[in-house]
Short mmCIF file of C-alpha atoms in Angstrom, two decimals:
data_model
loop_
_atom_site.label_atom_id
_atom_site.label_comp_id
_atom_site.label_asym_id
_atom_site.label_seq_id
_atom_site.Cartn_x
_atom_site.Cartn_y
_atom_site.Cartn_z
CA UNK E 155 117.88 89.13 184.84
CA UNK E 156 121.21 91.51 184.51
CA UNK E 157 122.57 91.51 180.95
CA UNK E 158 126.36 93.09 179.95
CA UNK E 159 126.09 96.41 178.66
CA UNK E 160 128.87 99.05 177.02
CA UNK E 161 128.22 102.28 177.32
CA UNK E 162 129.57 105.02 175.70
CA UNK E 163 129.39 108.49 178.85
CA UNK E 164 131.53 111.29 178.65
CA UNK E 165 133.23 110.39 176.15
CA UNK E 166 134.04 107.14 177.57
CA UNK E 167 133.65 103.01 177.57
CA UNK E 168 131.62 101.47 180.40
CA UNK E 169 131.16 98.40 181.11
CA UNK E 170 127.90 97.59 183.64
CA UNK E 171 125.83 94.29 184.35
CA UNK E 172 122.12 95.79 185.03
CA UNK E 173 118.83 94.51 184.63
CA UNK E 174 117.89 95.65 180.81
CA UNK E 175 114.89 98.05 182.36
CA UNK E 176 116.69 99.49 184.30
CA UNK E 177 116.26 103.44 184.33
CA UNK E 178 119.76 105.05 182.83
CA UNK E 179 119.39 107.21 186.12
CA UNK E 180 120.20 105.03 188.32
CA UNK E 181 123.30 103.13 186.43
CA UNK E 182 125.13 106.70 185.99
CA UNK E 183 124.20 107.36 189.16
CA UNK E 184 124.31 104.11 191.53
CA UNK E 185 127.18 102.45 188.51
CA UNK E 186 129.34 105.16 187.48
CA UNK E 187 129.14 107.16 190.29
CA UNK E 188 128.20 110.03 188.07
CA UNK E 189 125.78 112.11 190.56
CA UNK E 190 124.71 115.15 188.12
CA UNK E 191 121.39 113.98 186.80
CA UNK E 192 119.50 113.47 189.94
CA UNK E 193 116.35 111.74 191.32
CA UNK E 194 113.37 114.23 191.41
CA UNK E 195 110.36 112.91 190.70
CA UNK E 196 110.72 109.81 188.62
CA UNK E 197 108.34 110.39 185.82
CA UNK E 198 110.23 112.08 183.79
CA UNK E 199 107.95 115.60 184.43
CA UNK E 200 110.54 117.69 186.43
CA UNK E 201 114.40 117.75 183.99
CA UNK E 202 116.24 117.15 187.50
CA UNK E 203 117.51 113.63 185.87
CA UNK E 204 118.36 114.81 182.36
CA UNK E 205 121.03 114.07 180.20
CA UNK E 206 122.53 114.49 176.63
CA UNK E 207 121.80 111.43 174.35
CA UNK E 208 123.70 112.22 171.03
CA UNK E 209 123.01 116.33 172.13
CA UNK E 210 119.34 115.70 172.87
CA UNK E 211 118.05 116.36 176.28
CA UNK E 212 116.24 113.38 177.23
CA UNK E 213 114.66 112.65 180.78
CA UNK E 214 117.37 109.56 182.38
CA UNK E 215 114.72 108.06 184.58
CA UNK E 216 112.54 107.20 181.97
CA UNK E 217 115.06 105.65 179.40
CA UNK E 218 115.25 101.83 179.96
CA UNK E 219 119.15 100.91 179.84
CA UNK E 220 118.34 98.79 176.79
CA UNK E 221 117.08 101.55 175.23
CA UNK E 222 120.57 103.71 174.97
CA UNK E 223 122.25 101.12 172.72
CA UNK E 224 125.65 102.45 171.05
CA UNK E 225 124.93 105.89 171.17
CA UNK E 226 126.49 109.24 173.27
CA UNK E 227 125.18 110.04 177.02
CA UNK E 228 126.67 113.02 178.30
CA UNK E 229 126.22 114.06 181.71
CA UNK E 230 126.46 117.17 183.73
CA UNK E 231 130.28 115.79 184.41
CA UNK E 232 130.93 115.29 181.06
CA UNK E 233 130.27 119.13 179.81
CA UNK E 234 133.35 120.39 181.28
CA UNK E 235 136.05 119.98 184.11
CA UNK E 236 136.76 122.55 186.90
CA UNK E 237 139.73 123.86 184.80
CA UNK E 238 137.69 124.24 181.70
CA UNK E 239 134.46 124.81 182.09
CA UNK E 240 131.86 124.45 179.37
CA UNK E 241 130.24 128.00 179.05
CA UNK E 242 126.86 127.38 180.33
CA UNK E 243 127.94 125.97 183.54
CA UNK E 244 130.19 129.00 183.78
CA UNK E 245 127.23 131.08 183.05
CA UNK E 246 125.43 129.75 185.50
CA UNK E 247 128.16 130.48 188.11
CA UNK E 248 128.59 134.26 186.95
CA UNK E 249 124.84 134.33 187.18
CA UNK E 250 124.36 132.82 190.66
CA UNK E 251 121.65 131.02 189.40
CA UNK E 252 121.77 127.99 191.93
CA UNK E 253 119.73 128.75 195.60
CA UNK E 254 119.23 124.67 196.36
CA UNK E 255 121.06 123.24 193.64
CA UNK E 256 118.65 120.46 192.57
CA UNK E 257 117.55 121.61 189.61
CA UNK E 258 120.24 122.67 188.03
CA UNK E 259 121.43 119.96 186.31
CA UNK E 260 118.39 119.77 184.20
CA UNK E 261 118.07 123.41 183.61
CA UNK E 262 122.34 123.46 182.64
CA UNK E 263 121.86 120.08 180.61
CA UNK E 264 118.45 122.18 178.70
CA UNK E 265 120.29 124.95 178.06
CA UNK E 266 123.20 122.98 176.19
CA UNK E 267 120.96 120.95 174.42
CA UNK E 268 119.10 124.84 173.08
CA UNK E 269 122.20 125.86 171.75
CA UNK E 270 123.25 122.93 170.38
CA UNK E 271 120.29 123.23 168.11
CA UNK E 272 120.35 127.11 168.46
CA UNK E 273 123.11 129.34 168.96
CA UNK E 274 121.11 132.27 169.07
CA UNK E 275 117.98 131.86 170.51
CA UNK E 276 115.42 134.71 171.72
CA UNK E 277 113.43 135.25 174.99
CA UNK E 278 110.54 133.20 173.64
CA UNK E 279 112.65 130.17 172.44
CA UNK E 280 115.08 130.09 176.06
CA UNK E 281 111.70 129.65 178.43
CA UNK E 282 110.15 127.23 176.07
CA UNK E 283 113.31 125.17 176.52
CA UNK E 284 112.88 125.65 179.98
CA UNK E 285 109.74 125.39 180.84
CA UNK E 286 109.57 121.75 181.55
CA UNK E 287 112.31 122.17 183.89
CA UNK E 288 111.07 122.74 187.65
CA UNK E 289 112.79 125.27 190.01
CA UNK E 290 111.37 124.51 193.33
CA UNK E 291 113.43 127.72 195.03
CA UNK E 292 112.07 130.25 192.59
CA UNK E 293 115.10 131.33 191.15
CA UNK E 294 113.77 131.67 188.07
CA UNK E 295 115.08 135.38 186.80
CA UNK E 296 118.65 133.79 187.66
CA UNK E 297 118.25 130.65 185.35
CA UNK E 298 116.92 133.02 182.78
CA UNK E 299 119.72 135.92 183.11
CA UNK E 300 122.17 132.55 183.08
CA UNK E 301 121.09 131.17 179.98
CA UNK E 302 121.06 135.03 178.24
CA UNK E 303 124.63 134.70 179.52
CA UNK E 304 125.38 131.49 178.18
CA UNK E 305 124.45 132.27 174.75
CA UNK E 306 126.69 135.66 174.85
CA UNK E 307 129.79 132.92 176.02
CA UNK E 308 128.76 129.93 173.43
CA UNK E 309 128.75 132.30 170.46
CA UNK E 310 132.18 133.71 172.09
CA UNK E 311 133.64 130.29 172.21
CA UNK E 312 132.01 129.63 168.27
CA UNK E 313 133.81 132.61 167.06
CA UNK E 314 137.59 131.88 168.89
CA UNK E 315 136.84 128.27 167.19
CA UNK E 316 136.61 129.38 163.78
CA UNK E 317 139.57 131.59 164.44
CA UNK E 318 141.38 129.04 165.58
CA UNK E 319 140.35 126.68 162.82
CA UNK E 320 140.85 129.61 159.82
CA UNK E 321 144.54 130.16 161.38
CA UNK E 322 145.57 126.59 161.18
CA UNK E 323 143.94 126.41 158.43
CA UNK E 324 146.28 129.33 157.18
CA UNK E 325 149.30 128.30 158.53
CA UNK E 326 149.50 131.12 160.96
CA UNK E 327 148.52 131.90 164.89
CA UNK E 328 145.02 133.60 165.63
CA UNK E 329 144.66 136.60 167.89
CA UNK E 330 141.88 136.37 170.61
CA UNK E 331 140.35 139.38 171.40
CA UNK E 332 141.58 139.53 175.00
CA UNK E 333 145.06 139.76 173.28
CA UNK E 334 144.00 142.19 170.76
CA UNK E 335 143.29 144.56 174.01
#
C-alpha cells in the first residue's frame, strides 16, 4: 500500500507516493532520478548504495523509506555541482581513483562522512572507514592516495572558511593564499 512521503535530499523537498518498505535506494534512484548511490549487492555489505543521513553514511538499500522520517539524505549529487565541486570528489578526480566507476559513490560518500567526524584522520582511521567499501577493479592505492588528498583539500577549504568568517566578522576582506602568491 503506497503512503505520501516528504523528503528532505540535497537540500531539497520531495514529494513521492511509495510503498512504506520500500528501500530509500530505489526512490532516489527509480523517484528522483538521483543515480549516485547504486545497486550492488542489496544487503547492505558492499557501500555502492550509500548515502548521507544527517552526515552519517548509512547503506540506502537497507533503510525502509519509513524509516528516513524528517531528517537530511544527501546524495553523491548533492555534495557538489560540476562548477563547485565538494573537495573529495575533486580529490578523487586529481587522484584518478575511478577504473569502473561503481564503487565510487560509496567510497566518495565514506570519505565525507570520515571527515565530517574527522578532519584529520591517519592511515589507520581512512582504511577502517573504508574497509566496508568493495572495489571490485582493485584500485585500491588510488582510493587511498584520494582520500590522503581529500583531507589536505577539506582542511584547505576549513581554513579559507574561518578566514572568510573572521573577515566578515571584522568588517574587512580576507586574503586567500593563492592571492597572497
Amino acid at each position: 500500500m503506497s503512503k505520501a512521503f516528504q523528503l528532505d535530499v540535497n537540500g531539497s523537498q520531495c514529494a513521492v507516493e511509495a510503498d512504506p518498505q520500500a528501500p530509500l535506494l530505489y526512490i532516489l534512484r527509480n523517484d528522483l532520478a538521483l543515480n549516485g548511490p547504486k545497486f550492488g549487492c542489496g544487503l547492505g555489505e558492499c557501500g555502492a548504495c550509500s548515502v548521507l543521513i544527517d552526515g552519517r553514511a548509512v547503506r540506502s538499500c537497507t533503510i525502509p523509506l519509513s524509516a528516513v522520517g524528517s531528517r537530511c539524505v544527501t546524495t553523491l549529487e548533492g555534495l557538489g555541482n560540476e562548477a563547485d565541486l565538494h573537495p573529495v570528489q575533486q580529490a578523487f578526480i586529481d587522484a584518478a581513483a575511478a577504473q569502473c566507476g561503481y564503487c565510487l559513490n560509496g567510497m566518495i560518500i565514506a570519505t565525507v562522512a570520515l571527515l565530517k567526524r574527522n578532519p584529520a584522520p591517519d592511515e589507520a582511521e581512512i582504511r577502517e572507514a573504508l574497509r566496508h567499501n568493495l572495489c571490485r577493479c582493485g584500485t585500491h592505492i588510488e582510493i587511498l592516495a584520494a582520500v590522503r588528498r581529500a583531507v589536505g583539500l577539506s582542511q584547505a577549504a576549513l581554513r579559507h572558511e574561518a578566514a572568510l568568517k573572521a573577515a566578515d566578522m571584522a568588517g574587512g576582506a580576507v586574503e586567500t593564499s593563492e592571492q597572497q602568491q
